[in-house]
XYZ file of C-alpha atoms in Angstrom:
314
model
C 6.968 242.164 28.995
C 3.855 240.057 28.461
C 0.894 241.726 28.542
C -1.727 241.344 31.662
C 1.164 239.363 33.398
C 3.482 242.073 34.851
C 3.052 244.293 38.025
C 2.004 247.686 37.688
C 5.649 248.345 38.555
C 7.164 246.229 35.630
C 4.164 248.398 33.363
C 5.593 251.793 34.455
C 9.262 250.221 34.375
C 9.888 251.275 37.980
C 11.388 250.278 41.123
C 8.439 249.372 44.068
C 11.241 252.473 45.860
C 9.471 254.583 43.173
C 8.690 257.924 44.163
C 5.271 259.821 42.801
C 7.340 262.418 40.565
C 9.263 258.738 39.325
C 6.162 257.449 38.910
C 4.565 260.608 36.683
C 7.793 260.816 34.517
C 7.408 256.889 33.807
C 3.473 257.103 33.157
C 4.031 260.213 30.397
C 7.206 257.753 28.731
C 5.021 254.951 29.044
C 1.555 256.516 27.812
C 3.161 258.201 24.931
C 4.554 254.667 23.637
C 1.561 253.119 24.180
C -1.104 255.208 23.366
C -3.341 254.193 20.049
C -3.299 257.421 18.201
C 0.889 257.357 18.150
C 0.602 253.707 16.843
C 0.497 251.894 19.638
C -2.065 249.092 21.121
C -5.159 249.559 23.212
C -5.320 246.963 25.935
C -1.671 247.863 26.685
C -3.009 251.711 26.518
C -5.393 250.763 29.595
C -2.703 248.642 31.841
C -0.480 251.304 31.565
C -3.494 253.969 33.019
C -4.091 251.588 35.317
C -1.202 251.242 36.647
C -0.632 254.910 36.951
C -3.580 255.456 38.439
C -3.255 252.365 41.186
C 0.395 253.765 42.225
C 0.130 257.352 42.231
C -3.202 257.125 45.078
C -1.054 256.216 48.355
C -4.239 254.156 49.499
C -4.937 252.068 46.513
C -0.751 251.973 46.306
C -0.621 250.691 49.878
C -3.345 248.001 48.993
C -1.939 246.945 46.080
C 1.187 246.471 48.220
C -0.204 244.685 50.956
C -1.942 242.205 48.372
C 1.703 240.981 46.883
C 0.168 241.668 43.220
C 2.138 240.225 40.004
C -0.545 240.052 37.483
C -3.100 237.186 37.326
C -3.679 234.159 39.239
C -2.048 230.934 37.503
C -3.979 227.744 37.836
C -1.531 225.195 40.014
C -3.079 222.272 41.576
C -4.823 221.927 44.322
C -2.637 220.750 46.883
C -0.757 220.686 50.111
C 2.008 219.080 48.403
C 2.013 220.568 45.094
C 5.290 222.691 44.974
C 7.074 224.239 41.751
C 10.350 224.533 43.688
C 12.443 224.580 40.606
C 13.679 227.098 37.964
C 12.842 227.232 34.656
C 15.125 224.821 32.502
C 17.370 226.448 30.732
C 17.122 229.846 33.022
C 20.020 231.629 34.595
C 19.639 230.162 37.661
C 19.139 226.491 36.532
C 22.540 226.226 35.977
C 23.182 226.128 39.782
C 20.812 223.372 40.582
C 22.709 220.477 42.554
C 22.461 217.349 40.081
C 23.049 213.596 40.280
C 26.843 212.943 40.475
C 27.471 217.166 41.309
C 28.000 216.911 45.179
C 29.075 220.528 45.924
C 25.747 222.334 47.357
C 25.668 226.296 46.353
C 24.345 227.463 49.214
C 27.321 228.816 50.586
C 27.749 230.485 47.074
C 27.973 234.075 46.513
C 24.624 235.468 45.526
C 23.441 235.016 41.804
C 20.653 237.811 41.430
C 17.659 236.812 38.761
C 17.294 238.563 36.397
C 20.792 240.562 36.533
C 21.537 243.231 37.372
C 23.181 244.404 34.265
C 20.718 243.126 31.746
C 20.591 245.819 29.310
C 18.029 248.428 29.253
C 16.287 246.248 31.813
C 14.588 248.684 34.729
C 15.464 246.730 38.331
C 12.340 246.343 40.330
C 14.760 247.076 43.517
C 18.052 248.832 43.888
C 20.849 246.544 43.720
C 22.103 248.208 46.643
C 18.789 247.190 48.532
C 18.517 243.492 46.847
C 21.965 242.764 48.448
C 20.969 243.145 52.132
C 20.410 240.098 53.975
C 18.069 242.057 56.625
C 15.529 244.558 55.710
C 13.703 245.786 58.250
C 13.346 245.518 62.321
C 10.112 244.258 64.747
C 8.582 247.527 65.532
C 5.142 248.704 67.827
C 2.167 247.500 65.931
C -1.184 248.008 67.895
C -1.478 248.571 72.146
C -1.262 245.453 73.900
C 1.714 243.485 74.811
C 3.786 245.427 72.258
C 7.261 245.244 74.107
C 7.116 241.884 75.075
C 6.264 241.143 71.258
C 9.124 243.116 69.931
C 11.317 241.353 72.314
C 10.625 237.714 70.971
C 10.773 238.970 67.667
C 14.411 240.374 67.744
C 15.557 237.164 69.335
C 14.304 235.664 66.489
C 16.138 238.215 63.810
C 19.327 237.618 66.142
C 19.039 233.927 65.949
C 18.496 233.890 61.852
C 21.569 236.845 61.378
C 23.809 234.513 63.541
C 22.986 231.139 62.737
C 21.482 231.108 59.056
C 22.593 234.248 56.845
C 26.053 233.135 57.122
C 25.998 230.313 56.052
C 23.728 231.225 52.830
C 24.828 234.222 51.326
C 21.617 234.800 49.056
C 19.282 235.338 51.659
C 16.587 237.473 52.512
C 14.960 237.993 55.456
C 11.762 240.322 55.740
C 10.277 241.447 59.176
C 6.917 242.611 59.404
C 4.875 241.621 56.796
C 1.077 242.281 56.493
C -0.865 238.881 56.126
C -2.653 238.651 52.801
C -4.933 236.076 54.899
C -6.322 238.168 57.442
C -5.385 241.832 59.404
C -2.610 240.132 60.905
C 0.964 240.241 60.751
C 3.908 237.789 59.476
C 6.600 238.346 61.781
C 9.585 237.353 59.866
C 10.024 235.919 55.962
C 13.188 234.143 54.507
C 13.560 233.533 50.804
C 16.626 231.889 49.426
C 16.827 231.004 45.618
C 12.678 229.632 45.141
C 12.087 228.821 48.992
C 10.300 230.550 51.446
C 9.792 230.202 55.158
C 7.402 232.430 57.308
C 8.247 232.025 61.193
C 6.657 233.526 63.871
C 7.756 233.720 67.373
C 6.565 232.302 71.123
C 8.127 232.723 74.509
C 7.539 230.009 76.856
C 9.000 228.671 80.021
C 11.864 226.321 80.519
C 10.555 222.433 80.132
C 9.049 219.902 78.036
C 6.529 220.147 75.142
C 4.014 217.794 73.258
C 3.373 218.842 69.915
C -0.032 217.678 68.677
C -0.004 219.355 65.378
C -2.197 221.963 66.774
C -1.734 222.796 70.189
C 2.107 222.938 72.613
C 1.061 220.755 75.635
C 2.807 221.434 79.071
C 2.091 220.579 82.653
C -1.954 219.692 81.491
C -1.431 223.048 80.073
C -2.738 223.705 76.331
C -0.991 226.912 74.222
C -2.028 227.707 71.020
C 1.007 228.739 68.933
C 0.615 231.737 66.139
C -2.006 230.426 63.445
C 0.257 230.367 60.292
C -1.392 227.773 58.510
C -3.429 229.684 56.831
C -0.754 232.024 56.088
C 1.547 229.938 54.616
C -1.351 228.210 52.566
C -2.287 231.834 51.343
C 1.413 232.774 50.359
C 2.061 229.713 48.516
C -0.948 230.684 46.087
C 0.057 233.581 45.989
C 3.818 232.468 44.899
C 3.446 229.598 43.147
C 6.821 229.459 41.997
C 7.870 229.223 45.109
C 8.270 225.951 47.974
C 6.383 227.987 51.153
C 6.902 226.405 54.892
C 5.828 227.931 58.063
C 7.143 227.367 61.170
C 7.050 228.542 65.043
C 10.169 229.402 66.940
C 9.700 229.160 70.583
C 12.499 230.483 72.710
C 13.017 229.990 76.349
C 13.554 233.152 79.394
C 17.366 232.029 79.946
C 18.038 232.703 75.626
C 18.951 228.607 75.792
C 19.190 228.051 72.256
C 18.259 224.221 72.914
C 15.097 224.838 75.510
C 12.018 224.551 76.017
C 12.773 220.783 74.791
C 9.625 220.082 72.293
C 8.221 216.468 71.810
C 6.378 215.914 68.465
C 3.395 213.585 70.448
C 2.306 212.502 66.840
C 2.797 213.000 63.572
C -0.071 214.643 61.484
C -1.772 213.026 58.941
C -0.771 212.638 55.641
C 3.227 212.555 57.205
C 3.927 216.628 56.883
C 2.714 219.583 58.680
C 2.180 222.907 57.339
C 3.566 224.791 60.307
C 6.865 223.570 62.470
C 7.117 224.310 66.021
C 10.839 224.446 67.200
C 13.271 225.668 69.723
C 15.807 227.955 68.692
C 18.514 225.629 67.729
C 16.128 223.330 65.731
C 15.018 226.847 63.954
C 18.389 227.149 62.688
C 18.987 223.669 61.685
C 15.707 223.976 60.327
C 15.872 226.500 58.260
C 19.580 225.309 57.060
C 18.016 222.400 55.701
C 15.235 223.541 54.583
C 16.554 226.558 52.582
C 20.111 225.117 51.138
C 18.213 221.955 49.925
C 16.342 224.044 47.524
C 16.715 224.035 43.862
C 19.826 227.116 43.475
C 19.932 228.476 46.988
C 22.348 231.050 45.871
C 19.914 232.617 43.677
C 18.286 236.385 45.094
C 14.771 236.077 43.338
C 14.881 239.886 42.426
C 11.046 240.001 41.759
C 9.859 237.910 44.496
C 12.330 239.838 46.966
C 10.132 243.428 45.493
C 6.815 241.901 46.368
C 7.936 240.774 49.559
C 9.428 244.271 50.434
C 6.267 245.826 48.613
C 4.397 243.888 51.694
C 6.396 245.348 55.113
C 4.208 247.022 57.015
């Protein structure tokens, strides 16, 4: 563990399921081994109190969790297009990477969990038995207005990604309900495979045909705003730098036609890629096929990124 770059759960050496008699035990282990007087160092003396004293309050816990904490900042450039979206050379999971001349894609792999499960004396941030679900939570009342019709949307959407893109990549992850770290808001629904993510929220519009502006769903002379996730995805890719973030906007139809409302991109934005894609339900699938299996070892379950994510559910 390097110091100042962990979590406060990789301090304590517990799992973000820790409970606060877990998390006492692990402070008094940790505190003793640590501690100047028995030898040990100073700075790593004071991370270790604060991290006790961060997870054992349930408020400054629950804000610490909301904030998808790992340690400090690292500097990354400052752009749109400025994505790690590869493992480190050498790692576990770089052996999976498709290269030149290797035309089998892992996608459709078994899961490869990072670190391992079984790395000696190693304390997993999650439960294996948690890390291999593909869905972790469900679209529940948040707030008083329009909650059912909300909820609704949202589980089409969770149906859609169980049926059409879980299958067909075994590593991952999707996440409903995640607090924004932009704003008060909500994400709807996160997917991470191997070192991509995708944040998608949900619409429900009528049957018909769409213009796509790159900011606003035209219809009829009709302007709707879709779900502002640009800002979102913007403030989830600095937080995860290691990670390739996309947003995009699923908009299903009343009948539950995967391939309507039809949506027309009117123009392209400028600089050639949007933040945010707005889709019907089949080209959310696709989509997200593509977008995920393309990805430097899509069979890979980023065990640490999957804890922050989960550390984030509302």
């Amino acid at each position: 563990m390097t110091q100042g770059s962990s979590s406060h759960y990789e301090v304590l050496r517990v799992a973000v399921t820790a409970t606060e008699r877990e998390i006492k035990v692990a402070y008094r282990k940790a505190a003793r081994a640590s501690h100047p007087d028995h030898g040990g160092d100073a700075a790593m003396f004071r991370q270790v109190t604060l991290a006790y004293e961060t997870l054992i309050d349930p408020r400054r816990r629950a804000a610490y969790d909301r904030s998808y904490a790992a340690g400090p900042r690292r500097n990354r450039p400052d752009s749109d297009e400025a994505h790690f979206d590869a493992p480190a050379a050498g790692s576990h999971a770089s052996a999976t990477i498709h290269k030149p001349g290797t035309p089998r894609n892992t996608a459709g792999d078994a899961p490869v969990y990072v670190p391992p499960f079984d790395t000696p004396g190693a304390v997993p941030l999650v439960p294996l038995e948690l890390a291999s679900q593909q869905v972790h939570g469900m679209p529940r009342k948040r707030g008083i207005f329009g909650a059912e019709a909300r909820i609704q949307r949202e589980l089409r959407t969770v149906q859609l990604i169980s049926r059409q893109v879980l299958p067909a990549i075994p590593a991952a992850r999707l996440i409903n309900g995640l607090q924004s770290p932009a704003d008060n808001s909500h994400i709807d629904h996160a997917l991470l495979s191997g070192y991509r993510l995708a944040l998608v929220g949900s619409m429900l519009l009528p049957k018909g045909a769409y213009a796509w502006d790159g900011n606003t769903l035209n219809h009829g002379g009709r302007s709707i705003a879709p779900p502002q996730l640009a800002q979102v995805v913007r403030r989830m890719q600095d937080i995860f730098p290691e990670l390739n973030v996309t947003g995009w906007t699923v908009v299903h139809s009343p009948d539950g036609n995967l391939h309507e409302p039809v949506i027309d991109r009117h123009r392209r934005s400028r600089g050639g890629s949007e933040i945010v894609q707005v889709v019907n339900a089949a080209g959310l699938a696709r989509g997200l096929k593509d977008f995920l299996s393309s990805g430097p070892a899509p069979n890979t379950v980023n065990v640490p990124v999957l804890a922050r994510l989960l550390r984030g559910m509302h």
